[in-house]
């Protein structure tokens, strides 16, 4: 019997390049894979599905069906906070898929099977960071494929990666997870996204394109922290213009208050909200990490919020996979 352990870090989602139906390609995710926090699962072959977590059970059943195996026993060792903006659904689905495949001596073919797992339908960032980590920009989807109703699960392909860079090892990402209502997910997220897309201003997409090409990609390639931070902050705010009606402002409460506080911290740049929040992030370097962490704790306290503060590197590799007889 083979035991497979799979572990991967969370991801930050900075925003999309375009949400307007007036432009040729839709979505186009921008994000970063993180080393921490992580999701870790352990899987063994089984005659049926065995797990004590309902969401793991759902993904294990899909994985067994996709891989044509009889079953799998899955233990959730570490979990990401769910629906807060860290990509918990995609990273959990892909860890379960990969662990199930490896436990049965199979290759998971993550990018190919992600749609059947219900992942990668809009943004390809989570799939790409699961594969290789790093800072990622994906190509999005042809706009003519957009429909008012979501496509059937599996009736899409994961958008290809058009740019990926390892970020400098001395950079640190500050991640603030306030104790607040979770962000949108599932049918609620689908409905909100459709409403945003149907009225999105195409001029915002044109502005984002300029930031991506002229500032973000050069900064990522050259490892220029300040320019990188300025670019992701600008892209996040422009995305917030699209989402303002759906989430109650450029940033959803209480993320907006935390962003406002952290923007005044001189050692932080790139302050923004990940996905639908409430996670807020910023970029600093190892020399100023302690000061940035203290600023985050002060920001939570000033707003009367409890929460978790994490300092982490950008991931430089994808998921870690270990079986009884090999490690990679």
PDB file of C-alpha atoms in Angstrom:
ATOM      1  CA  UNK A   1       0.000   0.000   0.000  1.00  0.00           C
ATOM      2  CA  UNK A   2       1.387   3.418  -0.994  1.00  0.00           C
ATOM      3  CA  UNK A   3       0.938   6.489   1.177  1.00  0.00           C
ATOM      4  CA  UNK A   4       1.130   9.859  -0.577  1.00  0.00           C
ATOM      5  CA  UNK A   5       1.529  13.211   1.184  1.00  0.00           C
ATOM      6  CA  UNK A   6       0.869  16.417  -0.738  1.00  0.00           C
ATOM      7  CA  UNK A   7       1.339  19.941   0.618  1.00  0.00           C
ATOM      8  CA  UNK A   8       1.031  23.356  -1.031  1.00  0.00           C
ATOM      9  CA  UNK A   9       0.887  26.956   0.101  1.00  0.00           C
ATOM     10  CA  UNK A  10      -1.952  29.432  -0.277  1.00  0.00           C
ATOM     11  CA  UNK A  11      -2.151  31.950  -3.100  1.00  0.00           C
ATOM     12  CA  UNK A  12      -2.914  35.653  -3.231  1.00  0.00           C
ATOM     13  CA  UNK A  13      -5.184  36.899  -6.002  1.00  0.00           C
ATOM     14  CA  UNK A  14      -4.315  40.479  -6.912  1.00  0.00           C
ATOM     15  CA  UNK A  15      -7.057  40.842  -9.489  1.00  0.00           C
ATOM     16  CA  UNK A  16      -8.072  40.369 -13.113  1.00  0.00           C
ATOM     17  CA  UNK A  17      -6.796  42.115 -16.213  1.00  0.00           C
ATOM     18  CA  UNK A  18     -10.234  42.534 -17.767  1.00  0.00           C
ATOM     19  CA  UNK A  19     -13.854  42.054 -16.729  1.00  0.00           C
ATOM     20  CA  UNK A  20     -15.460  43.880 -19.652  1.00  0.00           C
ATOM     21  CA  UNK A  21     -17.295  42.112 -22.462  1.00  0.00           C
ATOM     22  CA  UNK A  22     -16.067  44.872 -24.793  1.00  0.00           C
ATOM     23  CA  UNK A  23     -12.540  43.432 -24.882  1.00  0.00           C
ATOM     24  CA  UNK A  24     -11.330  40.273 -26.638  1.00  0.00           C
ATOM     25  CA  UNK A  25     -10.192  38.299 -23.599  1.00  0.00           C
ATOM     26  CA  UNK A  26     -11.956  38.038 -20.258  1.00  0.00           C
ATOM     27  CA  UNK A  27     -10.503  37.629 -16.754  1.00  0.00           C
ATOM     28  CA  UNK A  28      -6.727  37.027 -16.923  1.00  0.00           C
ATOM     29  CA  UNK A  29      -5.738  36.424 -13.311  1.00  0.00           C
ATOM     30  CA  UNK A  30      -2.750  37.970 -11.529  1.00  0.00           C
ATOM     31  CA  UNK A  31      -1.461  36.410  -8.324  1.00  0.00           C
ATOM     32  CA  UNK A  32       1.313  34.977  -6.184  1.00  0.00           C
ATOM     33  CA  UNK A  33       1.860  31.551  -4.667  1.00  0.00           C
ATOM     34  CA  UNK A  34       2.899  31.598  -0.990  1.00  0.00           C
ATOM     35  CA  UNK A  35       4.949  29.279   1.196  1.00  0.00           C
ATOM     36  CA  UNK A  36       2.565  29.738   4.143  1.00  0.00           C
ATOM     37  CA  UNK A  37      -0.110  29.004   5.225  1.00  0.00           C
ATOM     38  CA  UNK A  38      -0.393  25.510   3.756  1.00  0.00           C
ATOM     39  CA  UNK A  39      -2.836  22.731   3.068  1.00  0.00           C
ATOM     40  CA  UNK A  40      -1.522  19.170   3.513  1.00  0.00           C
ATOM     41  CA  UNK A  41      -3.290  15.880   2.857  1.00  0.00           C
ATOM     42  CA  UNK A  42      -2.262  12.241   3.229  1.00  0.00           C
ATOM     43  CA  UNK A  43      -3.855   9.597   1.008  1.00  0.00           C
ATOM     44  CA  UNK A  44      -3.841   5.816   0.798  1.00  0.00           C
ATOM     45  CA  UNK A  45      -5.601   3.522  -1.680  1.00  0.00           C
ATOM     46  CA  UNK A  46      -8.946   2.210  -0.450  1.00  0.00           C
ATOM     47  CA  UNK A  47     -11.957   0.294  -1.697  1.00  0.00           C
ATOM     48  CA  UNK A  48     -14.212   3.333  -1.119  1.00  0.00           C
ATOM     49  CA  UNK A  49     -13.940   6.963  -0.006  1.00  0.00           C
ATOM     50  CA  UNK A  50     -12.862   7.449   3.596  1.00  0.00           C
ATOM     51  CA  UNK A  51     -12.382  10.884   5.176  1.00  0.00           C
ATOM     52  CA  UNK A  52     -13.820  12.877   8.067  1.00  0.00           C
ATOM     53  CA  UNK A  53     -14.067  16.247   6.259  1.00  0.00           C
ATOM     54  CA  UNK A  54     -17.123  16.905   4.052  1.00  0.00           C
ATOM     55  CA  UNK A  55     -15.277  19.031   1.508  1.00  0.00           C
ATOM     56  CA  UNK A  56     -12.383  16.574   1.299  1.00  0.00           C
ATOM     57  CA  UNK A  57     -14.989  13.846   0.770  1.00  0.00           C
ATOM     58  CA  UNK A  58     -16.463  15.779  -2.162  1.00  0.00           C
ATOM     59  CA  UNK A  59     -13.080  16.259  -3.812  1.00  0.00           C
ATOM     60  CA  UNK A  60     -11.969  12.687  -3.105  1.00  0.00           C
ATOM     61  CA  UNK A  61     -15.061  11.348  -4.870  1.00  0.00           C
ATOM     62  CA  UNK A  62     -14.378  13.551  -7.870  1.00  0.00           C
ATOM     63  CA  UNK A  63     -10.724  12.529  -7.915  1.00  0.00           C
ATOM     64  CA  UNK A  64     -11.585   8.832  -7.777  1.00  0.00           C
ATOM     65  CA  UNK A  65     -14.005   9.283 -10.657  1.00  0.00           C
ATOM     66  CA  UNK A  66     -11.570  11.327 -12.760  1.00  0.00           C
ATOM     67  CA  UNK A  67      -8.733   8.857 -12.172  1.00  0.00           C
ATOM     68  CA  UNK A  68     -10.927   5.737 -12.495  1.00  0.00           C
ATOM     69  CA  UNK A  69      -9.798   4.308  -9.156  1.00  0.00           C
ATOM     70  CA  UNK A  70     -12.067   2.501  -6.665  1.00  0.00           C
ATOM     71  CA  UNK A  71     -11.482   4.767  -3.703  1.00  0.00           C
ATOM     72  CA  UNK A  72      -9.059   6.569  -1.412  1.00  0.00           C
ATOM     73  CA  UNK A  73      -8.624   7.262   2.300  1.00  0.00           C
ATOM     74  CA  UNK A  74      -7.680  10.914   2.832  1.00  0.00           C
ATOM     75  CA  UNK A  75      -6.537  12.634   6.029  1.00  0.00           C
ATOM     76  CA  UNK A  76      -6.471  16.438   6.165  1.00  0.00           C
ATOM     77  CA  UNK A  77      -3.293  17.306   8.103  1.00  0.00           C
ATOM     78  CA  UNK A  78      -3.236  21.088   7.577  1.00  0.00           C
ATOM     79  CA  UNK A  79      -5.975  23.288   6.189  1.00  0.00           C
ATOM     80  CA  UNK A  80      -6.270  26.795   4.798  1.00  0.00           C
ATOM     81  CA  UNK A  81      -8.923  29.144   6.137  1.00  0.00           C
ATOM     82  CA  UNK A  82     -11.825  28.807   3.749  1.00  0.00           C
ATOM     83  CA  UNK A  83     -13.365  31.554   1.614  1.00  0.00           C
ATOM     84  CA  UNK A  84     -11.091  34.322   2.871  1.00  0.00           C
ATOM     85  CA  UNK A  85      -9.112  35.011  -0.320  1.00  0.00           C
ATOM     86  CA  UNK A  86      -6.299  32.448  -0.056  1.00  0.00           C
ATOM     87  CA  UNK A  87      -7.465  29.997  -2.716  1.00  0.00           C
ATOM     88  CA  UNK A  88      -8.502  27.306  -0.254  1.00  0.00           C
ATOM     89  CA  UNK A  89     -10.905  25.539  -2.605  1.00  0.00           C
ATOM     90  CA  UNK A  90      -8.520  25.145  -5.520  1.00  0.00           C
ATOM     91  CA  UNK A  91      -5.528  24.207  -3.402  1.00  0.00           C
ATOM     92  CA  UNK A  92      -7.503  21.613  -1.445  1.00  0.00           C
ATOM     93  CA  UNK A  93      -9.056  20.117  -4.579  1.00  0.00           C
ATOM     94  CA  UNK A  94      -5.683  19.789  -6.286  1.00  0.00           C
ATOM     95  CA  UNK A  95      -3.907  18.362  -3.235  1.00  0.00           C
ATOM     96  CA  UNK A  96      -6.621  15.695  -2.946  1.00  0.00           C
ATOM     97  CA  UNK A  97      -6.420  14.959  -6.675  1.00  0.00           C
ATOM     98  CA  UNK A  98      -2.632  14.691  -6.614  1.00  0.00           C
ATOM     99  CA  UNK A  99      -2.489  12.618  -3.440  1.00  0.00           C
ATOM    100  CA  UNK A 100      -5.142  10.230  -4.772  1.00  0.00           C
ATOM    101  CA  UNK A 101      -3.275   9.796  -8.044  1.00  0.00           C
ATOM    102  CA  UNK A 102       0.099   9.243  -6.419  1.00  0.00           C
ATOM    103  CA  UNK A 103      -1.321   6.805  -3.869  1.00  0.00           C
ATOM    104  CA  UNK A 104      -2.509   4.705  -6.823  1.00  0.00           C
ATOM    105  CA  UNK A 105       0.756   5.083  -8.724  1.00  0.00           C
ATOM    106  CA  UNK A 106      -0.721   7.489 -11.288  1.00  0.00           C
ATOM    107  CA  UNK A 107       0.232  10.927 -12.588  1.00  0.00           C
ATOM    108  CA  UNK A 108      -2.407  13.511 -11.546  1.00  0.00           C
ATOM    109  CA  UNK A 109      -2.260  15.634 -14.750  1.00  0.00           C
ATOM    110  CA  UNK A 110      -3.374  18.588 -12.650  1.00  0.00           C
ATOM    111  CA  UNK A 111      -4.003  21.162 -15.381  1.00  0.00           C
ATOM    112  CA  UNK A 112      -5.961  18.668 -17.471  1.00  0.00           C
ATOM    113  CA  UNK A 113      -8.096  17.401 -14.576  1.00  0.00           C
ATOM    114  CA  UNK A 114      -8.673  20.686 -12.699  1.00  0.00           C
ATOM    115  CA  UNK A 115     -11.907  21.489 -14.599  1.00  0.00           C
ATOM    116  CA  UNK A 116     -13.391  18.107 -13.676  1.00  0.00           C
ATOM    117  CA  UNK A 117     -12.544  18.972 -10.058  1.00  0.00           C
ATOM    118  CA  UNK A 118     -14.542  22.191 -10.521  1.00  0.00           C
ATOM    119  CA  UNK A 119     -11.476  24.461 -10.424  1.00  0.00           C
ATOM    120  CA  UNK A 120      -9.764  26.884 -12.812  1.00  0.00           C
ATOM    121  CA  UNK A 121     -12.952  28.147 -14.429  1.00  0.00           C
ATOM    122  CA  UNK A 122     -12.122  31.862 -14.235  1.00  0.00           C
ATOM    123  CA  UNK A 123      -8.649  32.401 -12.857  1.00  0.00           C
ATOM    124  CA  UNK A 124      -5.770  30.075 -13.619  1.00  0.00           C
ATOM    125  CA  UNK A 125      -3.608  31.460 -10.805  1.00  0.00           C
ATOM    126  CA  UNK A 126      -4.408  28.750  -8.260  1.00  0.00           C
ATOM    127  CA  UNK A 127      -3.667  25.948 -10.710  1.00  0.00           C
ATOM    128  CA  UNK A 128      -0.469  27.620 -11.902  1.00  0.00           C
ATOM    129  CA  UNK A 129       0.876  28.247  -8.401  1.00  0.00           C
ATOM    130  CA  UNK A 130       0.015  24.670  -7.431  1.00  0.00           C
ATOM    131  CA  UNK A 131       2.126  23.546 -10.379  1.00  0.00           C
ATOM    132  CA  UNK A 132       5.136  25.841 -10.014  1.00  0.00           C
ATOM    133  CA  UNK A 133       4.611  28.563  -7.411  1.00  0.00           C
ATOM    134  CA  UNK A 134       5.849  32.066  -8.172  1.00  0.00           C
ATOM    135  CA  UNK A 135       4.255  35.255  -9.445  1.00  0.00           C
ATOM    136  CA  UNK A 136       1.813  34.373 -12.212  1.00  0.00           C
ATOM    137  CA  UNK A 137      -0.226  36.115 -14.906  1.00  0.00           C
ATOM    138  CA  UNK A 138      -2.644  34.014 -16.945  1.00  0.00           C
ATOM    139  CA  UNK A 139      -4.161  34.620 -20.385  1.00  0.00           C
ATOM    140  CA  UNK A 140      -7.822  34.535 -19.408  1.00  0.00           C
ATOM    141  CA  UNK A 141     -10.533  33.188 -21.707  1.00  0.00           C
ATOM    142  CA  UNK A 142     -11.938  34.325 -25.059  1.00  0.00           C
ATOM    143  CA  UNK A 143     -14.736  36.768 -24.286  1.00  0.00           C
ATOM    144  CA  UNK A 144     -17.054  35.120 -26.806  1.00  0.00           C
ATOM    145  CA  UNK A 145     -17.248  32.088 -24.503  1.00  0.00           C
ATOM    146  CA  UNK A 146     -18.905  34.111 -21.730  1.00  0.00           C
ATOM    147  CA  UNK A 147     -22.467  33.079 -20.872  1.00  0.00           C
ATOM    148  CA  UNK A 148     -24.871  34.483 -18.309  1.00  0.00           C
ATOM    149  CA  UNK A 149     -25.136  31.046 -16.752  1.00  0.00           C
ATOM    150  CA  UNK A 150     -21.963  29.338 -15.568  1.00  0.00           C
ATOM    151  CA  UNK A 151     -20.758  26.510 -17.816  1.00  0.00           C
ATOM    152  CA  UNK A 152     -21.192  22.950 -16.678  1.00  0.00           C
ATOM    153  CA  UNK A 153     -18.362  21.857 -14.425  1.00  0.00           C
ATOM    154  CA  UNK A 154     -15.583  20.502 -16.569  1.00  0.00           C
ATOM    155  CA  UNK A 155     -16.751  22.389 -19.661  1.00  0.00           C
ATOM    156  CA  UNK A 156     -13.724  24.677 -19.709  1.00  0.00           C
ATOM    157  CA  UNK A 157      -9.949  24.595 -19.876  1.00  0.00           C
ATOM    158  CA  UNK A 158      -7.620  26.253 -17.395  1.00  0.00           C
ATOM    159  CA  UNK A 159      -6.239  29.475 -18.916  1.00  0.00           C
ATOM    160  CA  UNK A 160      -2.581  29.250 -19.929  1.00  0.00           C
ATOM    161  CA  UNK A 161       0.186  31.063 -18.070  1.00  0.00           C
ATOM    162  CA  UNK A 162       1.577  34.003 -20.054  1.00  0.00           C
ATOM    163  CA  UNK A 163       4.116  35.192 -17.463  1.00  0.00           C
ATOM    164  CA  UNK A 164       5.728  33.608 -14.411  1.00  0.00           C
ATOM    165  CA  UNK A 165       8.612  34.838 -12.269  1.00  0.00           C
ATOM    166  CA  UNK A 166      10.300  33.743  -9.080  1.00  0.00           C
ATOM    167  CA  UNK A 167      10.332  36.689  -6.699  1.00  0.00           C
ATOM    168  CA  UNK A 168      13.440  37.548  -4.653  1.00  0.00           C
ATOM    169  CA  UNK A 169      14.004  35.381  -1.569  1.00  0.00           C
ATOM    170  CA  UNK A 170      14.440  38.458   0.626  1.00  0.00           C
ATOM    171  CA  UNK A 171      10.902  39.662  -0.118  1.00  0.00           C
ATOM    172  CA  UNK A 172       8.218  38.954   2.442  1.00  0.00           C
ATOM    173  CA  UNK A 173       4.454  38.968   1.990  1.00  0.00           C
ATOM    174  CA  UNK A 174       2.446  40.186   4.947  1.00  0.00           C
ATOM    175  CA  UNK A 175      -0.895  38.373   5.086  1.00  0.00           C
ATOM    176  CA  UNK A 176      -3.599  39.561   7.485  1.00  0.00           C
ATOM    177  CA  UNK A 177      -6.570  37.249   8.044  1.00  0.00           C
ATOM    178  CA  UNK A 178      -9.143  39.153  10.114  1.00  0.00           C
ATOM    179  CA  UNK A 179     -11.872  37.296  11.964  1.00  0.00           C
ATOM    180  CA  UNK A 180     -14.688  38.465   9.698  1.00  0.00           C
ATOM    181  CA  UNK A 181     -17.435  37.112   7.486  1.00  0.00           C
ATOM    182  CA  UNK A 182     -16.033  34.941   4.684  1.00  0.00           C
ATOM    183  CA  UNK A 183     -15.798  36.201   1.123  1.00  0.00           C
ATOM    184  CA  UNK A 184     -18.089  35.101  -1.676  1.00  0.00           C
ATOM    185  CA  UNK A 185     -17.938  31.573  -3.031  1.00  0.00           C
ATOM    186  CA  UNK A 186     -19.974  29.069  -5.017  1.00  0.00           C
ATOM    187  CA  UNK A 187     -23.262  30.241  -6.525  1.00  0.00           C
ATOM    188  CA  UNK A 188     -23.067  33.580  -4.703  1.00  0.00           C
ATOM    189  CA  UNK A 189     -19.670  34.302  -6.255  1.00  0.00           C
ATOM    190  CA  UNK A 190     -20.872  33.219  -9.703  1.00  0.00           C
ATOM    191  CA  UNK A 191     -23.868  35.546  -9.534  1.00  0.00           C
ATOM    192  CA  UNK A 192     -21.747  38.468  -8.341  1.00  0.00           C
ATOM    193  CA  UNK A 193     -19.138  37.923 -11.053  1.00  0.00           C
ATOM    194  CA  UNK A 194     -21.770  37.780 -13.799  1.00  0.00           C
ATOM    195  CA  UNK A 195     -23.274  41.036 -12.585  1.00  0.00           C
ATOM    196  CA  UNK A 196     -19.844  42.700 -12.485  1.00  0.00           C
ATOM    197  CA  UNK A 197     -18.879  41.465 -15.964  1.00  0.00           C
ATOM    198  CA  UNK A 198     -22.123  42.621 -17.560  1.00  0.00           C
ATOM    199  CA  UNK A 199     -21.561  46.239 -16.500  1.00  0.00           C
ATOM    200  CA  UNK A 200     -17.750  46.521 -16.232  1.00  0.00           C
ATOM    201  CA  UNK A 201     -16.182  49.662 -17.703  1.00  0.00           C
ATOM    202  CA  UNK A 202     -13.732  48.628 -20.481  1.00  0.00           C
ATOM    203  CA  UNK A 203     -11.631  51.732 -19.854  1.00  0.00           C
ATOM    204  CA  UNK A 204     -10.507  50.211 -16.554  1.00  0.00           C
ATOM    205  CA  UNK A 205      -9.173  47.160 -18.406  1.00  0.00           C
ATOM    206  CA  UNK A 206      -7.161  49.428 -20.703  1.00  0.00           C
ATOM    207  CA  UNK A 207      -5.653  51.190 -17.688  1.00  0.00           C
ATOM    208  CA  UNK A 208      -4.764  47.854 -16.060  1.00  0.00           C
ATOM    209  CA  UNK A 209      -3.125  46.656 -19.284  1.00  0.00           C
ATOM    210  CA  UNK A 210      -0.782  49.626 -19.191  1.00  0.00           C
ATOM    211  CA  UNK A 211       0.164  48.927 -15.567  1.00  0.00           C
ATOM    212  CA  UNK A 212       0.773  45.235 -16.273  1.00  0.00           C
ATOM    213  CA  UNK A 213       2.961  45.785 -19.332  1.00  0.00           C
ATOM    214  CA  UNK A 214       4.811  48.941 -18.373  1.00  0.00           C
ATOM    215  CA  UNK A 215       5.278  48.453 -14.641  1.00  0.00           C
ATOM    216  CA  UNK A 216       4.271  45.113 -13.117  1.00  0.00           C
ATOM    217  CA  UNK A 217       6.029  42.672 -15.446  1.00  0.00           C
ATOM    218  CA  UNK A 218       9.273  44.668 -15.622  1.00  0.00           C
ATOM    219  CA  UNK A 219       9.300  45.018 -11.819  1.00  0.00           C
ATOM    220  CA  UNK A 220       8.723  41.295 -11.292  1.00  0.00           C
ATOM    221  CA  UNK A 221      11.428  40.376 -13.803  1.00  0.00           C
ATOM    222  CA  UNK A 222      13.959  42.783 -12.282  1.00  0.00           C
ATOM    223  CA  UNK A 223      13.042  42.131  -8.633  1.00  0.00           C
ATOM    224  CA  UNK A 224      12.178  45.779  -7.894  1.00  0.00           C
ATOM    225  CA  UNK A 225      10.052  45.636  -4.754  1.00  0.00           C
ATOM    226  CA  UNK A 226       8.723  49.192  -4.649  1.00  0.00           C
ATOM    227  CA  UNK A 227       7.673  49.217  -8.286  1.00  0.00           C
ATOM    228  CA  UNK A 228       6.129  45.754  -7.956  1.00  0.00           C
ATOM    229  CA  UNK A 229       4.186  46.856  -4.887  1.00  0.00           C
ATOM    230  CA  UNK A 230       2.964  50.053  -6.514  1.00  0.00           C
ATOM    231  CA  UNK A 231       1.773  48.088  -9.535  1.00  0.00           C
ATOM    232  CA  UNK A 232      -0.189  45.427  -7.631  1.00  0.00           C
ATOM    233  CA  UNK A 233      -1.744  48.083  -5.387  1.00  0.00           C
ATOM    234  CA  UNK A 234      -2.895  50.030  -8.443  1.00  0.00           C
ATOM    235  CA  UNK A 235      -4.295  46.906 -10.113  1.00  0.00           C
ATOM    236  CA  UNK A 236      -6.121  45.945  -6.915  1.00  0.00           C
ATOM    237  CA  UNK A 237      -7.755  49.348  -6.640  1.00  0.00           C
ATOM    238  CA  UNK A 238      -8.807  49.350 -10.277  1.00  0.00           C
ATOM    239  CA  UNK A 239     -10.358  45.916  -9.798  1.00  0.00           C
ATOM    240  CA  UNK A 240     -12.149  47.338  -6.785  1.00  0.00           C
ATOM    241  CA  UNK A 241     -13.822  49.920  -9.023  1.00  0.00           C
ATOM    242  CA  UNK A 242     -15.441  47.041 -10.914  1.00  0.00           C
ATOM    243  CA  UNK A 243     -16.505  45.316  -7.684  1.00  0.00           C
ATOM    244  CA  UNK A 244     -17.608  48.385  -5.715  1.00  0.00           C
ATOM    245  CA  UNK A 245     -21.348  47.792  -6.041  1.00  0.00           C
ATOM    246  CA  UNK A 246     -21.034  44.067  -5.325  1.00  0.00           C
ATOM    247  CA  UNK A 247     -18.861  44.357  -2.222  1.00  0.00           C
ATOM    248  CA  UNK A 248     -19.774  47.741  -0.771  1.00  0.00           C
ATOM    249  CA  UNK A 249     -16.740  49.734  -1.873  1.00  0.00           C
ATOM    250  CA  UNK A 250     -13.373  49.467  -3.560  1.00  0.00           C
ATOM    251  CA  UNK A 251     -12.501  47.065  -0.736  1.00  0.00           C
ATOM    252  CA  UNK A 252     -15.077  45.083   1.199  1.00  0.00           C
ATOM    253  CA  UNK A 253     -15.469  45.716   4.932  1.00  0.00           C
ATOM    254  CA  UNK A 254     -13.400  45.262   7.049  1.00  0.00           C
ATOM    255  CA  UNK A 255     -10.617  44.883   4.466  1.00  0.00           C
ATOM    256  CA  UNK A 256     -10.915  48.528   3.444  1.00  0.00           C
ATOM    257  CA  UNK A 257     -10.193  49.769   6.958  1.00  0.00           C
ATOM    258  CA  UNK A 258      -7.147  47.513   7.245  1.00  0.00           C
ATOM    259  CA  UNK A 259      -5.851  48.610   3.836  1.00  0.00           C
ATOM    260  CA  UNK A 260      -6.221  52.238   4.903  1.00  0.00           C
ATOM    261  CA  UNK A 261      -4.216  51.608   8.078  1.00  0.00           C
ATOM    262  CA  UNK A 262      -1.466  49.587   6.415  1.00  0.00           C
ATOM    263  CA  UNK A 263      -0.994  52.035   3.549  1.00  0.00           C
ATOM    264  CA  UNK A 264       0.505  54.441   6.077  1.00  0.00           C
ATOM    265  CA  UNK A 265       3.198  51.936   7.094  1.00  0.00           C
ATOM    266  CA  UNK A 266       6.430  53.123   5.446  1.00  0.00           C
ATOM    267  CA  UNK A 267       7.955  49.636   5.112  1.00  0.00           C
ATOM    268  CA  UNK A 268       4.963  48.167   3.257  1.00  0.00           C
ATOM    269  CA  UNK A 269       3.978  48.515  -0.370  1.00  0.00           C
ATOM    270  CA  UNK A 270       1.438  46.796  -2.562  1.00  0.00           C
ATOM    271  CA  UNK A 271      -1.272  46.813   0.113  1.00  0.00           C
ATOM    272  CA  UNK A 272      -4.505  45.304  -1.141  1.00  0.00           C
ATOM    273  CA  UNK A 273      -7.303  42.776  -0.764  1.00  0.00           C
ATOM    274  CA  UNK A 274      -6.954  39.223  -2.051  1.00  0.00           C
ATOM    275  CA  UNK A 275      -9.898  38.092  -4.174  1.00  0.00           C
ATOM    276  CA  UNK A 276     -13.183  38.793  -2.325  1.00  0.00           C
ATOM    277  CA  UNK A 277     -11.317  39.136   0.977  1.00  0.00           C
ATOM    278  CA  UNK A 278     -11.331  39.642   3.858  1.00  0.00           C
ATOM    279  CA  UNK A 279      -7.598  38.816   3.596  1.00  0.00           C
ATOM    280  CA  UNK A 280      -5.383  41.871   3.194  1.00  0.00           C
ATOM    281  CA  UNK A 281      -1.745  41.690   2.103  1.00  0.00           C
ATOM    282  CA  UNK A 282       1.314  43.831   1.567  1.00  0.00           C
ATOM    283  CA  UNK A 283       4.921  43.410   0.437  1.00  0.00           C
ATOM    284  CA  UNK A 284       8.075  44.172   2.402  1.00  0.00           C
ATOM    285  CA  UNK A 285      11.545  42.663   2.795  1.00  0.00           C
ATOM    286  CA  UNK A 286      13.168  40.534   5.457  1.00  0.00           C
ATOM    287  CA  UNK A 287      14.916  43.527   7.047  1.00  0.00           C
ATOM    288  CA  UNK A 288      11.578  45.263   7.708  1.00  0.00           C
ATOM    289  CA  UNK A 289       9.384  42.224   8.320  1.00  0.00           C
ATOM    290  CA  UNK A 290       9.087  42.717  12.077  1.00  0.00           C
ATOM    291  CA  UNK A 291       8.006  46.338  11.632  1.00  0.00           C
ATOM    292  CA  UNK A 292       5.420  45.314   9.053  1.00  0.00           C
ATOM    293  CA  UNK A 293       4.064  42.586  11.334  1.00  0.00           C
ATOM    294  CA  UNK A 294       3.749  45.046  14.222  1.00  0.00           C
ATOM    295  CA  UNK A 295       1.874  47.474  11.967  1.00  0.00           C
ATOM    296  CA  UNK A 296      -0.571  44.733  11.018  1.00  0.00           C
ATOM    297  CA  UNK A 297      -1.253  43.810  14.639  1.00  0.00           C
ATOM    298  CA  UNK A 298      -1.764  47.486  15.461  1.00  0.00           C
ATOM    299  CA  UNK A 299      -4.163  47.842  12.517  1.00  0.00           C
ATOM    300  CA  UNK A 300      -6.267  44.934  13.762  1.00  0.00           C
ATOM    301  CA  UNK A 301      -6.310  46.324  17.306  1.00  0.00           C
ATOM    302  CA  UNK A 302      -7.228  49.836  16.147  1.00  0.00           C
ATOM    303  CA  UNK A 303     -10.244  48.429  14.320  1.00  0.00           C
ATOM    304  CA  UNK A 304     -11.262  46.190  17.218  1.00  0.00           C
ATOM    305  CA  UNK A 305     -10.578  43.054  15.193  1.00  0.00           C
ATOM    306  CA  UNK A 306      -9.080  39.705  16.072  1.00  0.00           C
ATOM    307  CA  UNK A 307      -7.139  37.873  13.419  1.00  0.00           C
ATOM    308  CA  UNK A 308      -4.019  36.120  12.243  1.00  0.00           C
ATOM    309  CA  UNK A 309      -0.899  37.812  10.900  1.00  0.00           C
ATOM    310  CA  UNK A 310       1.438  35.787   8.673  1.00  0.00           C
ATOM    311  CA  UNK A 311       4.806  36.703   7.184  1.00  0.00           C
ATOM    312  CA  UNK A 312       5.848  34.427   4.369  1.00  0.00           C
ATOM    313  CA  UNK A 313       7.942  34.135   1.231  1.00  0.00           C
ATOM    314  CA  UNK A 314       6.594  33.714  -2.248  1.00  0.00           C
ATOM    315  CA  UNK A 315       6.664  30.042  -3.214  1.00  0.00           C
ATOM    316  CA  UNK A 316       9.436  29.203  -5.683  1.00  0.00           C
ATOM    317  CA  UNK A 317       8.154  25.711  -6.458  1.00  0.00           C
ATOM    318  CA  UNK A 318       4.789  24.036  -6.723  1.00  0.00           C
ATOM    319  CA  UNK A 319       3.221  21.454  -4.436  1.00  0.00           C
ATOM    320  CA  UNK A 320       5.462  19.135  -2.457  1.00  0.00           C
ATOM    321  CA  UNK A 321       4.689  15.493  -3.156  1.00  0.00           C
ATOM    322  CA  UNK A 322       6.078  12.607  -1.120  1.00  0.00           C
ATOM    323  CA  UNK A 323       5.323   8.900  -1.317  1.00  0.00           C
ATOM    324  CA  UNK A 324       6.714   5.954   0.634  1.00  0.00           C
ATOM    325  CA  UNK A 325       9.401   5.276  -1.941  1.00  0.00           C
ATOM    326  CA  UNK A 326      10.203   8.681  -3.390  1.00  0.00           C
ATOM    327  CA  UNK A 327      10.226  12.400  -2.617  1.00  0.00           C
ATOM    328  CA  UNK A 328      10.185  15.393  -4.935  1.00  0.00           C
TER     329      UNK A 328
END
